PDB file of C-alpha atoms in Angstrom:
ATOM      1  CA  ASN A 145       8.102  11.539   0.505  1.00  0.00           C
ATOM      2  CA  ALA A 146      11.085  10.170   2.483  1.00  0.00           C
ATOM      3  CA  GLY A 147      10.423   6.640   0.326  1.00  0.00           C
ATOM      4  CA  VAL A 148      12.090   3.768   1.050  1.00  0.00           C
ATOM      5  CA  THR A 149      14.042   4.103   4.301  1.00  0.00           C
ATOM      6  CA  GLN A 150      16.706   1.681   5.774  1.00  0.00           C
ATOM      7  CA  THR A 151      18.001   1.495   9.189  1.00  0.00           C
ATOM      8  CA  PRO A 152      20.854   1.102   9.928  1.00  0.00           C
ATOM      9  CA  LYS A 153      23.323   1.930   7.643  1.00  0.00           C
ATOM     10  CA  PHE A 154      26.253  -0.355   8.734  1.00  0.00           C
ATOM     11  CA  GLN A 155      26.207  -2.733  11.705  1.00  0.00           C
ATOM     12  CA  VAL A 156      28.945  -5.280  12.440  1.00  0.00           C
ATOM     13  CA  LEU A 157      27.960  -8.520  14.607  1.00  0.00           C
ATOM     14  CA  LYS A 158      29.551 -11.475  16.329  1.00  0.00           C
ATOM     15  CA  THR A 159      28.359 -15.140  14.922  1.00  0.00           C
ATOM     16  CA  GLY A 160      25.378 -15.768  16.690  1.00  0.00           C
ATOM     17  CA  GLN A 161      24.097 -12.172  17.090  1.00  0.00           C
ATOM     18  CA  SER A 162      20.887 -11.448  16.869  1.00  0.00           C
ATOM     19  CA  MET A 163      19.516  -8.148  15.202  1.00  0.00           C
ATOM     20  CA  THR A 164      16.756  -6.633  13.334  1.00  0.00           C
ATOM     21  CA  LEU A 165      17.104  -4.710  10.027  1.00  0.00           C
ATOM     22  CA  GLN A 166      14.307  -2.102   9.798  1.00  0.00           C
ATOM     23  CA  CYS A 167      12.333  -1.176   6.157  1.00  0.00           C
ATOM     24  CA  ALA A 168       9.772   1.726   6.513  1.00  0.00           C
ATOM     25  CA  GLN A 169       8.299   3.684   3.278  1.00  0.00           C
ATOM     26  CA  ASP A 170       5.396   5.770   3.330  1.00  0.00           C
ATOM     27  CA  MET A 171       4.026   5.768   0.185  1.00  0.00           C
ATOM     28  CA  ASN A 172       1.330   3.082   1.428  1.00  0.00           C
ATOM     29  CA  HIS A 173       2.570   0.556  -1.200  1.00  0.00           C
ATOM     30  CA  GLU A 174       0.814  -2.901  -0.714  1.00  0.00           C
ATOM     31  CA  TYR A 175       4.500  -4.943  -1.808  1.00  0.00           C
ATOM     32  CA  MET A 176       7.162  -4.895   0.115  1.00  0.00           C
ATOM     33  CA  SER A 177      10.829  -7.124  -0.098  1.00  0.00           C
ATOM     34  CA  TRP A 178      14.020  -8.198   1.137  1.00  0.00           C
ATOM     35  CA  TYR A 179      17.359  -8.567  -1.190  1.00  0.00           C
ATOM     36  CA  ARG A 180      21.214  -9.281   0.074  1.00  0.00           C
ATOM     37  CA  GLN A 181      23.759  -8.289  -2.866  1.00  0.00           C
ATOM     38  CA  ASP A 182      26.969 -10.409  -2.109  1.00  0.00           C
ATOM     39  CA  PRO A 183      29.859  -8.820  -3.596  1.00  0.00           C
ATOM     40  CA  GLY A 184      30.136  -8.143  -7.309  1.00  0.00           C
ATOM     41  CA  MET A 185      26.766 -10.535  -7.657  1.00  0.00           C
ATOM     42  CA  GLY A 186      23.213  -9.508  -8.435  1.00  0.00           C
ATOM     43  CA  LEU A 187      20.450  -9.042  -5.683  1.00  0.00           C
ATOM     44  CA  ARG A 188      18.773 -12.157  -4.127  1.00  0.00           C
ATOM     45  CA  LEU A 189      15.020 -12.095  -2.864  1.00  0.00           C
ATOM     46  CA  ILE A 190      14.879 -13.445   0.494  1.00  0.00           C
ATOM     47  CA  HIS A 191      11.555 -12.904   1.802  1.00  0.00           C
ATOM     48  CA  TYR A 192       8.914 -10.505   0.064  1.00  0.00           C
ATOM     49  CA  SER A 193       5.189  -9.477   1.355  1.00  0.00           C
ATOM     50  CA  VAL A 194       2.214  -8.754  -0.329  1.00  0.00           C
ATOM     51  CA  GLY A 195       0.149  -6.916   2.217  1.00  0.00           C
ATOM     52  CA  ALA A 196      -0.191  -6.506   5.622  1.00  0.00           C
ATOM     53  CA  GLY A 197      -0.143  -9.836   7.902  1.00  0.00           C
ATOM     54  CA  ILE A 198       1.003 -11.421   4.545  1.00  0.00           C
ATOM     55  CA  THR A 199       4.867 -13.245   4.242  1.00  0.00           C
ATOM     56  CA  ASP A 200       6.249 -15.445   1.753  1.00  0.00           C
ATOM     57  CA  GLN A 201      10.123 -16.810   1.105  1.00  0.00           C
ATOM     58  CA  GLY A 202      12.084 -15.772  -1.383  1.00  0.00           C
ATOM     59  CA  GLU A 203      15.416 -17.747  -3.018  1.00  0.00           C
ATOM     60  CA  VAL A 204      17.649 -17.517   0.752  1.00  0.00           C
ATOM     61  CA  PRO A 205      15.367 -17.176   2.658  1.00  0.00           C
ATOM     62  CA  ASN A 206      17.021 -19.637   5.314  1.00  0.00           C
ATOM     63  CA  GLY A 207      18.302 -17.871   8.616  1.00  0.00           C
ATOM     64  CA  TYR A 208      16.029 -14.848   8.275  1.00  0.00           C
ATOM     65  CA  ASN A 209      12.758 -14.017   9.591  1.00  0.00           C
ATOM     66  CA  VAL A 210       9.905 -11.343   8.465  1.00  0.00           C
ATOM     67  CA  SER A 211       6.504  -9.753   9.698  1.00  0.00           C
ATOM     68  CA  ARG A 212       4.332  -7.378   8.226  1.00  0.00           C
ATOM     69  CA  SER A 213       2.239  -5.841  11.236  1.00  0.00           C
ATOM     70  CA  THR A 214       1.407  -2.794   9.502  1.00  0.00           C
ATOM     71  CA  THR A 215       1.745  -1.660   5.568  1.00  0.00           C
ATOM     72  CA  GLU A 216       4.725   1.038   6.059  1.00  0.00           C
ATOM     73  CA  ASP A 217       7.076  -0.939   8.034  1.00  0.00           C
ATOM     74  CA  PHE A 218       8.929  -4.591   6.685  1.00  0.00           C
ATOM     75  CA  PRO A 219      11.786  -5.423   9.509  1.00  0.00           C
ATOM     76  CA  LEU A 220      14.073  -8.269   8.576  1.00  0.00           C
ATOM     77  CA  ARG A 221      15.272 -10.225  11.544  1.00  0.00           C
ATOM     78  CA  LEU A 222      18.679 -12.746  11.672  1.00  0.00           C
ATOM     79  CA  LEU A 223      18.228 -15.432  14.212  1.00  0.00           C
ATOM     80  CA  SER A 224      21.711 -16.512  14.425  1.00  0.00           C
ATOM     81  CA  ALA A 225      24.134 -14.071  12.568  1.00  0.00           C
ATOM     82  CA  ALA A 226      26.485 -16.191  10.531  1.00  0.00           C
ATOM     83  CA  PRO A 227      29.787 -14.999   8.510  1.00  0.00           C
ATOM     84  CA  SER A 228      27.730 -16.014   5.298  1.00  0.00           C
ATOM     85  CA  GLN A 229      25.248 -13.764   5.983  1.00  0.00           C
ATOM     86  CA  THR A 230      27.849 -10.877   5.441  1.00  0.00           C
ATOM     87  CA  SER A 231      26.049  -8.382   3.115  1.00  0.00           C
ATOM     88  CA  VAL A 232      24.370  -5.519   1.835  1.00  0.00           C
ATOM     89  CA  TYR A 233      20.720  -5.789   2.471  1.00  0.00           C
ATOM     90  CA  PHE A 234      18.209  -3.902   0.327  1.00  0.00           C
ATOM     91  CA  CYS A 235      14.288  -3.496   0.988  1.00  0.00           C
ATOM     92  CA  ALA A 236      12.009  -2.365  -1.610  1.00  0.00           C
ATOM     93  CA  SER A 237       8.444  -1.505  -1.994  1.00  0.00           C
ATOM     94  CA  GLN A 238       5.804  -1.405  -4.781  1.00  0.00           C
ATOM     95  CA  ARG A 239       2.648  -0.199  -5.593  1.00  0.00           C
ATOM     96  CA  GLY A 240      -0.006  -2.758  -6.928  1.00  0.00           C
ATOM     97  CA  SER A 241       0.413  -4.898  -9.794  1.00  0.00           C
ATOM     98  CA  VAL A 242       3.508  -6.486 -11.070  1.00  0.00           C
ATOM     99  CA  SER A 243       3.275  -3.182 -14.146  1.00  0.00           C
ATOM    100  CA  ASN A 244       4.638  -1.069 -11.397  1.00  0.00           C
ATOM    101  CA  GLU A 245       7.991   0.070 -10.446  1.00  0.00           C
ATOM    102  CA  GLN A 246      10.096  -1.335  -7.359  1.00  0.00           C
ATOM    103  CA  PHE A 247      11.398   1.487  -5.487  1.00  0.00           C
ATOM    104  CA  PHE A 248      14.593   0.269  -3.107  1.00  0.00           C
ATOM    105  CA  GLY A 249      16.458   1.770  -0.007  1.00  0.00           C
ATOM    106  CA  PRO A 250      20.073   3.005   0.268  1.00  0.00           C
ATOM    107  CA  GLY A 251      21.016  -0.216   1.698  1.00  0.00           C
ATOM    108  CA  THR A 252      22.346  -1.771   4.967  1.00  0.00           C
ATOM    109  CA  ARG A 253      26.280  -3.105   4.897  1.00  0.00           C
ATOM    110  CA  LEU A 254      26.171  -5.697   7.274  1.00  0.00           C
ATOM    111  CA  THR A 255      29.217  -7.788   8.711  1.00  0.00           C
ATOM    112  CA  VAL A 256      29.632 -10.694  10.895  1.00  0.00           C
ATOM    113  CA  LEU A 257      32.864 -11.389  12.171  1.00  0.00           C
TER     114      LEU A 257
ATOM    115  CA  ASP B 279      10.914 -18.014 -12.945  1.00  0.00           C
ATOM    116  CA  ALA B 280      11.810 -17.198 -16.357  1.00  0.00           C
ATOM    117  CA  LYS B 281      15.669 -16.238 -17.309  1.00  0.00           C
ATOM    118  CA  THR B 282      16.961 -13.833 -18.602  1.00  0.00           C
ATOM    119  CA  THR B 283      20.790 -13.831 -20.886  1.00  0.00           C
ATOM    120  CA  GLN B 284      22.788 -10.224 -20.442  1.00  0.00           C
ATOM    121  CA  PRO B 285      26.132  -9.774 -21.554  1.00  0.00           C
ATOM    122  CA  ASN B 286      28.533  -9.694 -18.305  1.00  0.00           C
ATOM    123  CA  SER B 287      30.091  -5.814 -19.776  1.00  0.00           C
ATOM    124  CA  MET B 288      29.810  -3.520 -22.439  1.00  0.00           C
ATOM    125  CA  GLU B 289      31.678  -0.123 -23.074  1.00  0.00           C
ATOM    126  CA  SER B 290      30.812   3.206 -24.925  1.00  0.00           C
ATOM    127  CA  ASN B 291      31.448   6.593 -25.301  1.00  0.00           C
ATOM    128  CA  GLU B 292      29.963  10.206 -23.831  1.00  0.00           C
ATOM    129  CA  GLU B 293      27.374  11.344 -26.137  1.00  0.00           C
ATOM    130  CA  GLU B 294      26.936   8.339 -27.764  1.00  0.00           C
ATOM    131  CA  PRO B 295      24.051   5.743 -28.066  1.00  0.00           C
ATOM    132  CA  VAL B 296      24.128   2.643 -25.580  1.00  0.00           C
ATOM    133  CA  HIS B 297      22.020  -0.297 -27.033  1.00  0.00           C
ATOM    134  CA  LEU B 298      21.990  -2.895 -24.086  1.00  0.00           C
ATOM    135  CA  PRO B 299      20.654  -6.711 -25.450  1.00  0.00           C
ATOM    136  CA  CYS B 300      18.874  -9.075 -23.380  1.00  0.00           C
ATOM    137  CA  ASN B 301      17.454 -12.205 -24.182  1.00  0.00           C
ATOM    138  CA  HIS B 302      14.864 -14.057 -22.619  1.00  0.00           C
ATOM    139  CA  SER B 303      13.708 -16.699 -25.105  1.00  0.00           C
ATOM    140  CA  THR B 304      10.999 -18.555 -22.533  1.00  0.00           C
ATOM    141  CA  ILE B 305       9.201 -15.320 -21.347  1.00  0.00           C
ATOM    142  CA  SER B 306       5.531 -15.962 -20.923  1.00  0.00           C
ATOM    143  CA  GLY B 307       2.711 -14.024 -21.628  1.00  0.00           C
ATOM    144  CA  THR B 308       2.323 -11.985 -19.040  1.00  0.00           C
ATOM    145  CA  ASP B 309       5.747 -11.855 -18.101  1.00  0.00           C
ATOM    146  CA  TYR B 310       6.693  -7.879 -18.212  1.00  0.00           C
ATOM    147  CA  ILE B 311       9.959  -7.154 -18.746  1.00  0.00           C
ATOM    148  CA  HIS B 312      11.688  -4.176 -16.433  1.00  0.00           C
ATOM    149  CA  TRP B 313      14.950  -2.742 -16.485  1.00  0.00           C
ATOM    150  CA  TYR B 314      16.577  -1.272 -13.374  1.00  0.00           C
ATOM    151  CA  ARG B 315      20.151  -0.070 -12.927  1.00  0.00           C
ATOM    152  CA  GLN B 316      22.728   0.226  -9.782  1.00  0.00           C
ATOM    153  CA  LEU B 317      25.056   2.382  -9.701  1.00  0.00           C
ATOM    154  CA  PRO B 318      28.146   2.444  -7.306  1.00  0.00           C
ATOM    155  CA  SER B 319      27.198   1.852  -3.704  1.00  0.00           C
ATOM    156  CA  GLN B 320      23.306   2.657  -4.273  1.00  0.00           C
ATOM    157  CA  GLY B 321      20.108   0.743  -4.430  1.00  0.00           C
ATOM    158  CA  PRO B 322      18.788  -0.723  -7.691  1.00  0.00           C
ATOM    159  CA  GLU B 323      17.110   2.398  -9.932  1.00  0.00           C
ATOM    160  CA  TYR B 324      13.916   1.470 -11.790  1.00  0.00           C
ATOM    161  CA  VAL B 325      14.585   2.220 -15.444  1.00  0.00           C
ATOM    162  CA  ILE B 326      11.821   1.219 -17.576  1.00  0.00           C
ATOM    163  CA  HIS B 327       9.167  -1.633 -18.342  1.00  0.00           C
ATOM    164  CA  GLY B 328       7.344  -3.036 -21.262  1.00  0.00           C
ATOM    165  CA  LEU B 329       5.062  -5.883 -22.115  1.00  0.00           C
ATOM    166  CA  THR B 330       4.477  -5.979 -25.982  1.00  0.00           C
ATOM    167  CA  SER B 331       5.264  -2.265 -27.208  1.00  0.00           C
ATOM    168  CA  ASN B 332       8.474   0.020 -27.292  1.00  0.00           C
ATOM    169  CA  VAL B 333       8.274   2.223 -24.700  1.00  0.00           C
ATOM    170  CA  ASN B 334       9.957   5.790 -24.148  1.00  0.00           C
ATOM    171  CA  ASN B 335      10.667   7.762 -20.659  1.00  0.00           C
ATOM    172  CA  ARG B 336      13.249  10.154 -20.115  1.00  0.00           C
ATOM    173  CA  MET B 337      16.012   8.227 -19.004  1.00  0.00           C
ATOM    174  CA  ALA B 338      15.737   5.499 -21.804  1.00  0.00           C
ATOM    175  CA  SER B 339      13.956   3.336 -24.612  1.00  0.00           C
ATOM    176  CA  LEU B 340      13.167  -0.045 -24.487  1.00  0.00           C
ATOM    177  CA  ALA B 341      13.053  -1.564 -27.639  1.00  0.00           C
ATOM    178  CA  ILE B 342      11.105  -5.272 -27.508  1.00  0.00           C
ATOM    179  CA  ALA B 343      11.357  -7.843 -30.485  1.00  0.00           C
ATOM    180  CA  GLU B 344       7.704  -8.844 -31.992  1.00  0.00           C
ATOM    181  CA  ASP B 345       8.456 -12.317 -30.475  1.00  0.00           C
ATOM    182  CA  ARG B 346       9.340 -10.833 -27.136  1.00  0.00           C
ATOM    183  CA  LYS B 347      12.166 -13.158 -27.212  1.00  0.00           C
ATOM    184  CA  SER B 348      14.576 -10.403 -26.742  1.00  0.00           C
ATOM    185  CA  SER B 349      14.761  -6.462 -25.729  1.00  0.00           C
ATOM    186  CA  THR B 350      17.428  -3.930 -25.913  1.00  0.00           C
ATOM    187  CA  LEU B 351      17.619  -0.999 -23.719  1.00  0.00           C
ATOM    188  CA  ILE B 352      18.047   1.957 -25.692  1.00  0.00           C
ATOM    189  CA  LEU B 353      20.572   5.141 -23.614  1.00  0.00           C
ATOM    190  CA  HIS B 354      20.199   7.390 -26.604  1.00  0.00           C
ATOM    191  CA  ARG B 355      22.934   9.963 -25.334  1.00  0.00           C
ATOM    192  CA  ALA B 356      25.269   8.275 -22.848  1.00  0.00           C
ATOM    193  CA  THR B 357      26.940  10.478 -19.845  1.00  0.00           C
ATOM    194  CA  LEU B 358      29.079   9.486 -17.326  1.00  0.00           C
ATOM    195  CA  ARG B 359      26.384   9.083 -14.521  1.00  0.00           C
ATOM    196  CA  ASP B 360      25.343   6.357 -16.931  1.00  0.00           C
ATOM    197  CA  ALA B 361      28.166   4.321 -15.919  1.00  0.00           C
ATOM    198  CA  ALA B 362      26.126   1.586 -13.457  1.00  0.00           C
ATOM    199  CA  VAL B 363      24.780  -2.230 -13.660  1.00  0.00           C
ATOM    200  CA  TYR B 364      21.705  -2.673 -15.780  1.00  0.00           C
ATOM    201  CA  TYR B 365      19.304  -5.688 -15.018  1.00  0.00           C
ATOM    202  CA  CYS B 366      16.616  -6.985 -16.985  1.00  0.00           C
ATOM    203  CA  ILE B 367      14.254  -8.901 -15.216  1.00  0.00           C
ATOM    204  CA  LEU B 368      11.208 -10.902 -15.839  1.00  0.00           C
ATOM    205  CA  PHE B 369       8.147 -10.008 -13.526  1.00  0.00           C
ATOM    206  CA  SER B 370       5.415 -12.149 -13.631  1.00  0.00           C
ATOM    207  CA  GLN B 371       1.842 -11.346 -12.575  1.00  0.00           C
ATOM    208  CA  GLY B 372       1.209 -13.610  -9.528  1.00  0.00           C
ATOM    209  CA  ALA B 373       4.861 -14.250  -9.013  1.00  0.00           C
ATOM    210  CA  GLN B 374       5.024 -10.621  -7.227  1.00  0.00           C
ATOM    211  CA  LYS B 375       8.609 -10.487  -7.002  1.00  0.00           C
ATOM    212  CA  LEU B 376      11.892  -9.401  -9.059  1.00  0.00           C
ATOM    213  CA  VAL B 377      14.532 -12.185  -9.663  1.00  0.00           C
ATOM    214  CA  PHE B 378      17.842 -10.168 -10.748  1.00  0.00           C
ATOM    215  CA  GLY B 379      20.440 -11.809 -12.430  1.00  0.00           C
ATOM    216  CA  GLN B 380      24.057 -11.167 -13.095  1.00  0.00           C
ATOM    217  CA  GLY B 381      23.110  -7.714 -15.218  1.00  0.00           C
ATOM    218  CA  THR B 382      25.958  -6.126 -17.425  1.00  0.00           C
ATOM    219  CA  ARG B 383      28.382  -3.366 -16.279  1.00  0.00           C
ATOM    220  CA  LEU B 384      28.652  -0.770 -18.418  1.00  0.00           C
ATOM    221  CA  THR B 385      31.576   1.576 -18.846  1.00  0.00           C
ATOM    222  CA  ILE B 386      31.351   5.275 -20.375  1.00  0.00           C
ATOM    223  CA  ASN B 387      34.725   6.589 -21.437  1.00  0.00           C
ATOM    224  CA  PRO B 388      35.120  10.329 -21.370  1.00  0.00           C
TER     225      PRO B 388
END
């Protein structure tokens, strides 16, 4: 299994541009999440999904959209990039209930100029 | 979401045991206690989790207080590769999401 994969690894955007961060998992996990991590800080939840077709907001959802059309993929869309969205983005997946571990991807480092 | 409190940083020596504390005084009966760690420039990595009883795995042990208001992650014999930020997280039934705090930055001295 490849686990949780994220692309791209690095990205530089200009203010106002839009882009999609890709996340995929091959473990048939129901739950997937997106987090952001600012320098020296812990992770903050952006959006999450408990299954295909179902998404919900986390702590910091503004400026981001998600969709979950398949079990495997959970893309994160930045609608109009702002410098405040400069961060490292992590995707995670989890099987079943809260008693199971989350698996994290390697992260995407995004810089917005 | 229930909160956890951890020391900002701790330091230990290689090959010695490390006890990382976590307070969670507002924990509810259905909250699981999860520990993750994050090595530099990597995504978080699962360490261990538990509900009421102490737990052991190949990486660490988790000691949970009888009233569940605190827990301790135990690394039995620290190595330099254990230097990381350790997060103690409460994972609630129905919440379906991990809420990370600031974590404890663990430094291991050779």
